[in-house]
CSV table of C-alpha atoms in Angstrom, one decimal:
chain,number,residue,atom,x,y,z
A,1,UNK,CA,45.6,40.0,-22.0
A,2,UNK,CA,45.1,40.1,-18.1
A,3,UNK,CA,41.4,41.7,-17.1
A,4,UNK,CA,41.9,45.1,-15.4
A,5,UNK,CA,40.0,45.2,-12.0
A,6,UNK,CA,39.8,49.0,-11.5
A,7,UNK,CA,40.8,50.8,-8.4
A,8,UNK,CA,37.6,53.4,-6.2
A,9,UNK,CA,39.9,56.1,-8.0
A,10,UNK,CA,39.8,54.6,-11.2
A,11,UNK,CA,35.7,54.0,-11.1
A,12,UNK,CA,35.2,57.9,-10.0
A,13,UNK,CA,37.2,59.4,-13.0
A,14,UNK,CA,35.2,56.7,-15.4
A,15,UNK,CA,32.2,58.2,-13.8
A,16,UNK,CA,33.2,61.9,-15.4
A,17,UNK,CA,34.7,60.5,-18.3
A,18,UNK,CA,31.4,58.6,-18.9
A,19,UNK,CA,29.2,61.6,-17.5
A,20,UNK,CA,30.9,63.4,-20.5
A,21,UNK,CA,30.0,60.7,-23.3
A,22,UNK,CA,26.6,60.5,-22.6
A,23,UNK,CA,26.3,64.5,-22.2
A,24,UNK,CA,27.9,64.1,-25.8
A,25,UNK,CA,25.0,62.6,-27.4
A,26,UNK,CA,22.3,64.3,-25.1
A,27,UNK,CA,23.8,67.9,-27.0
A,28,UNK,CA,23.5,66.7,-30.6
A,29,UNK,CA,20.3,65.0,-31.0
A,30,UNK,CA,18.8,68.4,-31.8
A,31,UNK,CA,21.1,68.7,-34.5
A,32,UNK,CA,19.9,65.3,-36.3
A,33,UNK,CA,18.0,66.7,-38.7
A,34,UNK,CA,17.3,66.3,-42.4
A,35,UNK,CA,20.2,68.0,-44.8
A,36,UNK,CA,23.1,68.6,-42.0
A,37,UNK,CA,26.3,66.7,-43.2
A,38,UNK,CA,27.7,63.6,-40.9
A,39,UNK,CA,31.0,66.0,-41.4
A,40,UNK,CA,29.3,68.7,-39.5
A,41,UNK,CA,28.0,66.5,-36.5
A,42,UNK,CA,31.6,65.5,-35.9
A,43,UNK,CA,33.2,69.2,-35.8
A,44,UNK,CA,30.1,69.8,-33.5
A,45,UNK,CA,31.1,67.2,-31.3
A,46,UNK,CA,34.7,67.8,-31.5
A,47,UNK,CA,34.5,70.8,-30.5
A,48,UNK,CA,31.8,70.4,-27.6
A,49,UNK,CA,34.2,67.7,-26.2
A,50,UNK,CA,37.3,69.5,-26.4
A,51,UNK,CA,36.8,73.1,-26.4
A,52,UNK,CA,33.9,72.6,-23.8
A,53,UNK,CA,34.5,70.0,-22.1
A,54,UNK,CA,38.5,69.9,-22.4
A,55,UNK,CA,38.6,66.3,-22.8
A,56,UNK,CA,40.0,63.9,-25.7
A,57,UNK,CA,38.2,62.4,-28.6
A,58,UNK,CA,39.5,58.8,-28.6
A,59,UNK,CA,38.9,57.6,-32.2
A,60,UNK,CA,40.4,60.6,-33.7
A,61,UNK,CA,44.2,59.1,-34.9
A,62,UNK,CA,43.4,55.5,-33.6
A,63,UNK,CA,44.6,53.5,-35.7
A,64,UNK,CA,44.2,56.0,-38.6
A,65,UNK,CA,40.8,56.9,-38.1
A,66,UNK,CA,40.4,60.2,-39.3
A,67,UNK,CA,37.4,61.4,-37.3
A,68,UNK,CA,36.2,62.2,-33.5
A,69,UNK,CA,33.2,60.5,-33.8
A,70,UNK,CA,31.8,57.1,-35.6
A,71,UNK,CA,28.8,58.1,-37.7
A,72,UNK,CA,27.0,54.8,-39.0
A,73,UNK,CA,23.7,55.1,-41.3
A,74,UNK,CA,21.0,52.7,-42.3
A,75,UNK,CA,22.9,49.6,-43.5
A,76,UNK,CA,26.4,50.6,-42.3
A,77,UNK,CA,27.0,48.4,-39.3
A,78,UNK,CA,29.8,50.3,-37.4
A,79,UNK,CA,33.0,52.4,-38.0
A,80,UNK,CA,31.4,55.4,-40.6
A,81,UNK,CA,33.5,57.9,-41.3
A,82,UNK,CA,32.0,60.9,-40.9
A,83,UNK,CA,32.2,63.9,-44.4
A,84,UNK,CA,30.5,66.8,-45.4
A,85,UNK,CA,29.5,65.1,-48.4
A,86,UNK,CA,27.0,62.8,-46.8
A,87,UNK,CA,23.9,64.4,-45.3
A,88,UNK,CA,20.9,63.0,-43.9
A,89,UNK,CA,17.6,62.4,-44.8
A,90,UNK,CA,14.5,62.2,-43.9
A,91,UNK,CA,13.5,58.5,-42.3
A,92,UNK,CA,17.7,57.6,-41.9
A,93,UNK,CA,18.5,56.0,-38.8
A,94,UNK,CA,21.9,56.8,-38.0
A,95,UNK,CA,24.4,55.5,-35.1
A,96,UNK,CA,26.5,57.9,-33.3
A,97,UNK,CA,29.3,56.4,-31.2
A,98,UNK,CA,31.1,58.8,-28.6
A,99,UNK,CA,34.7,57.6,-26.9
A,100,UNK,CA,36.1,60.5,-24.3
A,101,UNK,CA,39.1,60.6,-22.7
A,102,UNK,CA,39.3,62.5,-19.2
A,103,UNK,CA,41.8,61.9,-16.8
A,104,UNK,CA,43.4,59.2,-18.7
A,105,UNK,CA,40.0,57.2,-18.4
A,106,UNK,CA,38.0,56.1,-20.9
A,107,UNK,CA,34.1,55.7,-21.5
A,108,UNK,CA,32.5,54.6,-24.6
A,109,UNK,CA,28.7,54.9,-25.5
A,110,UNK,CA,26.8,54.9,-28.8
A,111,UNK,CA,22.8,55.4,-29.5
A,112,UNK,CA,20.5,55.3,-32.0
A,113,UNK,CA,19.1,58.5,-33.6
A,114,UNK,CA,16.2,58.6,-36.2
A,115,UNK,CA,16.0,61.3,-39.2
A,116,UNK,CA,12.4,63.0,-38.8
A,117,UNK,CA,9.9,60.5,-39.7
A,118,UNK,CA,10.9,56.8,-39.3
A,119,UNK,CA,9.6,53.6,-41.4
A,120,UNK,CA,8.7,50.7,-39.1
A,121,UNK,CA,11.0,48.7,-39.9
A,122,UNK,CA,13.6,51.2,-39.0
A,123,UNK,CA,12.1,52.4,-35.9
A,124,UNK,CA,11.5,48.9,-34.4
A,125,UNK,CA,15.0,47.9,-35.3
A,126,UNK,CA,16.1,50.5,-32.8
A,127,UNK,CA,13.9,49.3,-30.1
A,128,UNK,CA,14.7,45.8,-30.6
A,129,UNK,CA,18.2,46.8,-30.3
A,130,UNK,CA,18.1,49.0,-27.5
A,131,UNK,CA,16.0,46.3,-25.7
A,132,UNK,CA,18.7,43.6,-26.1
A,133,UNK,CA,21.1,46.1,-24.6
A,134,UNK,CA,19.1,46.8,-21.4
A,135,UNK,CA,17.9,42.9,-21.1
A,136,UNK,CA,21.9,42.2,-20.8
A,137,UNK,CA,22.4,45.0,-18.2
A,138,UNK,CA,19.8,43.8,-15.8
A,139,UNK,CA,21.2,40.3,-15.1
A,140,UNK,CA,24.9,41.6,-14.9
A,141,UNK,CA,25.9,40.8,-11.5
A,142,UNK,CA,29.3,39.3,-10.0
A,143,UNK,CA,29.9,35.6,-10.3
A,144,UNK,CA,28.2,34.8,-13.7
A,145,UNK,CA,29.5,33.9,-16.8
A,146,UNK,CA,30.3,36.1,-19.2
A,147,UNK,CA,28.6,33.9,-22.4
A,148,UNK,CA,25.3,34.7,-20.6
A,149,UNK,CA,25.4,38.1,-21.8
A,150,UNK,CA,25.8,36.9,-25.4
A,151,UNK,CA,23.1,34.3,-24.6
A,152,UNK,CA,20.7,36.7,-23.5
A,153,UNK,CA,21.1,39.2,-26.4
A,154,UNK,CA,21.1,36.4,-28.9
A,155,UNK,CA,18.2,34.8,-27.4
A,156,UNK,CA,16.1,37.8,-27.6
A,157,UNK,CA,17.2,39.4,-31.3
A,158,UNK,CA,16.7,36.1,-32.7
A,159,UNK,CA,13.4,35.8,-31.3
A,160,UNK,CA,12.4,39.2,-32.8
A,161,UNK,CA,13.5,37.0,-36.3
A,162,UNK,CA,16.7,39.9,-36.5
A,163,UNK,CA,20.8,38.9,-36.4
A,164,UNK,CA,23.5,39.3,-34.2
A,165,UNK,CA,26.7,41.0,-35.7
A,166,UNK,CA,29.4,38.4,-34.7
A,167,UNK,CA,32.5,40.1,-35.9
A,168,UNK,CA,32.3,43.1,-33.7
A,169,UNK,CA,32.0,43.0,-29.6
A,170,UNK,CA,32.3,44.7,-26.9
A,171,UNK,CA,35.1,45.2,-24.7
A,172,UNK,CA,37.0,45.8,-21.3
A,173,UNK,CA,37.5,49.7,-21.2
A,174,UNK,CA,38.8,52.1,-18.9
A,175,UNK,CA,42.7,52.8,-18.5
A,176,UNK,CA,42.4,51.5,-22.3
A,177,UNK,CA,40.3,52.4,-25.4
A,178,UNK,CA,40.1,48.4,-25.7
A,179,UNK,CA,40.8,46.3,-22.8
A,180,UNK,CA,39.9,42.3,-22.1
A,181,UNK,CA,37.4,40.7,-22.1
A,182,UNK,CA,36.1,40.2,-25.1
A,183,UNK,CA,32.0,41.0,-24.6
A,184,UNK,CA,30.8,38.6,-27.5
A,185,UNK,CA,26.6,39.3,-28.1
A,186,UNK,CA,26.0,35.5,-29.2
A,187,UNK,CA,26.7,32.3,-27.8
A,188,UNK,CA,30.0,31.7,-27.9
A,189,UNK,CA,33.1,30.6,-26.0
A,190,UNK,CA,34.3,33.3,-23.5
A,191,UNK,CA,37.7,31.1,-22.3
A,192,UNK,CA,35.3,30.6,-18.2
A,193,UNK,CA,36.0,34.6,-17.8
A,194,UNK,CA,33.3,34.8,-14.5
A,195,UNK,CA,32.3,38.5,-14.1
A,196,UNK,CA,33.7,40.3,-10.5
A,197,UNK,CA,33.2,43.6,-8.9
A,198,UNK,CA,35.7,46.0,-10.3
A,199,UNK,CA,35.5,44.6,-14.0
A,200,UNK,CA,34.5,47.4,-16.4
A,201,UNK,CA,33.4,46.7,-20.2
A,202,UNK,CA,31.2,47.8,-22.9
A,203,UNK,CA,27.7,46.1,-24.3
A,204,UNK,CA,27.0,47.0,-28.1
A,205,UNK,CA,24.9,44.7,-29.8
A,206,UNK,CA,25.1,45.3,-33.5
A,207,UNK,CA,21.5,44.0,-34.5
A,208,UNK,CA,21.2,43.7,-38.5
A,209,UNK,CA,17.1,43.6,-39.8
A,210,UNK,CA,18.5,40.7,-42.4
A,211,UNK,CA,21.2,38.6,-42.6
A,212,UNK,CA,23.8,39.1,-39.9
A,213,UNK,CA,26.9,38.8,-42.9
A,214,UNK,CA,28.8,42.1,-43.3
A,215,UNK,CA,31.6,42.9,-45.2
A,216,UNK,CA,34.4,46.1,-45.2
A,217,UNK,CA,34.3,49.0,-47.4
A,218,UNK,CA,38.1,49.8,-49.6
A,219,UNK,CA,38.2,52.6,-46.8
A,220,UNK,CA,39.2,49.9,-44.3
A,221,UNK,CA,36.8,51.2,-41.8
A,222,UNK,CA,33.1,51.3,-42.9
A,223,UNK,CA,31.3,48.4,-42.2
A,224,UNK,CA,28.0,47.1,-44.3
A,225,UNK,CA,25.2,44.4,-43.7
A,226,UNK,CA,25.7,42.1,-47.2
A,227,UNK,CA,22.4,42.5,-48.1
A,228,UNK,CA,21.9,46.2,-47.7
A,229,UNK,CA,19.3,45.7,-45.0
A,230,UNK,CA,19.4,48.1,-41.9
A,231,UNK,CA,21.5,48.0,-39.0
A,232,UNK,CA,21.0,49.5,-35.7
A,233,UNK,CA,23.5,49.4,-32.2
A,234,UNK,CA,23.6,50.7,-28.6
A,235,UNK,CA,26.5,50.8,-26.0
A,236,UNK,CA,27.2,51.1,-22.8
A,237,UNK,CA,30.3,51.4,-20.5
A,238,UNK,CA,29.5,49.3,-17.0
A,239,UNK,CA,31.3,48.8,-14.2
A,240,UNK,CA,30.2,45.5,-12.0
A,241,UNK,CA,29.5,46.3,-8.5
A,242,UNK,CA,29.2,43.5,-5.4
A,243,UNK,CA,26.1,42.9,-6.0
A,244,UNK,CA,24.9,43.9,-9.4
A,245,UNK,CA,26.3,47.0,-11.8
A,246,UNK,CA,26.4,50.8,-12.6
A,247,UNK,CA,25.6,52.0,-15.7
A,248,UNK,CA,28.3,55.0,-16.0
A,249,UNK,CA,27.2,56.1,-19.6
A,250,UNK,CA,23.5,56.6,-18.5
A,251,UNK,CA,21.4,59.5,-20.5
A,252,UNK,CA,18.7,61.7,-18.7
A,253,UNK,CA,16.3,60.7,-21.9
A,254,UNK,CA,16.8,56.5,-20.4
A,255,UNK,CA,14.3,54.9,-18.0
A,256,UNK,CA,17.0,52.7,-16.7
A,257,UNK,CA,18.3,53.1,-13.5
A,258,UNK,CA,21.6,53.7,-13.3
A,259,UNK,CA,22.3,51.1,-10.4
A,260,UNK,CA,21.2,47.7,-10.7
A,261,UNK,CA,21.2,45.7,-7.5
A,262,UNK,CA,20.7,42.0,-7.3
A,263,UNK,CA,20.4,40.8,-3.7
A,264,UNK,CA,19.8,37.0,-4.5
């Protein structure tokens, strides 16, 4: 699949679009608290993006997915399907993942949110995680190759003695829920794809506190770690800018800048 360089129109509506995601997740951390259902989170959502925001959930019918929203806690990877069955508890760390549609454009972010009192492990799984996410943002720039991102993430988890998720990646987004490239978080072939100005994608490292192995639960959606062990992710949506990139997914709560300039 051919890479999508996206038009000054195109960038501006993915700048709403992913305004929008990251005001999704900036309006329910108050509601991540102990003995409200993942079921409930989603309608909230749903109906902030929609009724408030008159914009389209992307995951809800893709593919079959049932839900607006992807609500993924402690050892479950990626992909939970959100029910009013399942309610959180005190010292969960739970994933929420937010795809909008406005304008035709997408944006996809996800972050990290911890149930009242964390353990350690748990809390700096999170930071680890998070870390990865914003060492990879920083070196983006026009003219490198994509493996470096994947190098750097890698590098860094590994360090920390945590895994990289290799089954899952990130993506090209933007006119498509999933577009090319490929955004692979370890060191691995990216078929010479050098980053230019226009490209936009997601980076979401999946970082596992054990063994990076997962499998699929009979649902066909919910993803484990093998060995039970926590999981934690954040994502962005980027574009690549002449001489660095913008973040367009950015939250107030972040210390990044939105704009990253390189000038070497």
């Amino acid at each position: 699949m051919k890479i999508i360089i996206k038009t000054i129109t195109d960038i501006t509506k993915m700048r709403v679009a992913g305004k929008l995601a990251a005001e999704v997740l900036e309006m329910i951390e108050p509601y991540i608290q102990p003995g409200i259902s993942t079921g409930e989170l989603d309608s909230i959502c749903h109906d902030y993006i929609t009724k408030i925001k008159h914009a389209i959930s992307a995951p809800l019918g893709y593919h079959g997915f049932p839900k607006s929203i992807c609500t993924s806690i402690n050892d479950v990877v990626c992909h939970g399907i959100p029910n009013n069955l399942h309610t959180l508890k005190a010292g969960d760390i739970i994933n929420i993942d937010i795809t909008v549609i406005k304008d035709g454009l997408y944006a996809d972010t996800s972050r990290m949110f911890i149930v009242g009192q964390s353990t350690t492990l748990g809390h700096r799984l999170c930071q680890v995680t998070q870390d990865s996410l914003y060492l990879a943002i920083r070196m983006i720039k026009p003219g490198i190759r994509l493996r470096k991102v994947g190098q750097t993430i890698q590098s860094f988890v590994e360090k920390q003695n945590f895994s990289i998720v290799r089954e899952y990646c990130g993506h090209g987004i933007g006119k498509f829920f999933h577009e090319a490239p490929h955004v692979l978080h370890y060191d691995a072939d990216d078929d010479g794809v050098i980053l230019r100005s226009g490209m936009t994608l997601t980076i979401e490292p999946m970082v596992n506190a054990g063994a990076r192995h997962i499998y699929v639960e009979n649902d066909g959606w919910t993803v484990k770690t093998k060995d039970h062990n926590l999981s934690a992710q954040y994502e962005h949506t980027i574009v690549i800018t002449e001489n660095g990139c913008e973040i367009l997914t950015l939250r107030s709560d972040e210390s990044l800048p939105s704009i990253i300039c390189h000038y070497n």
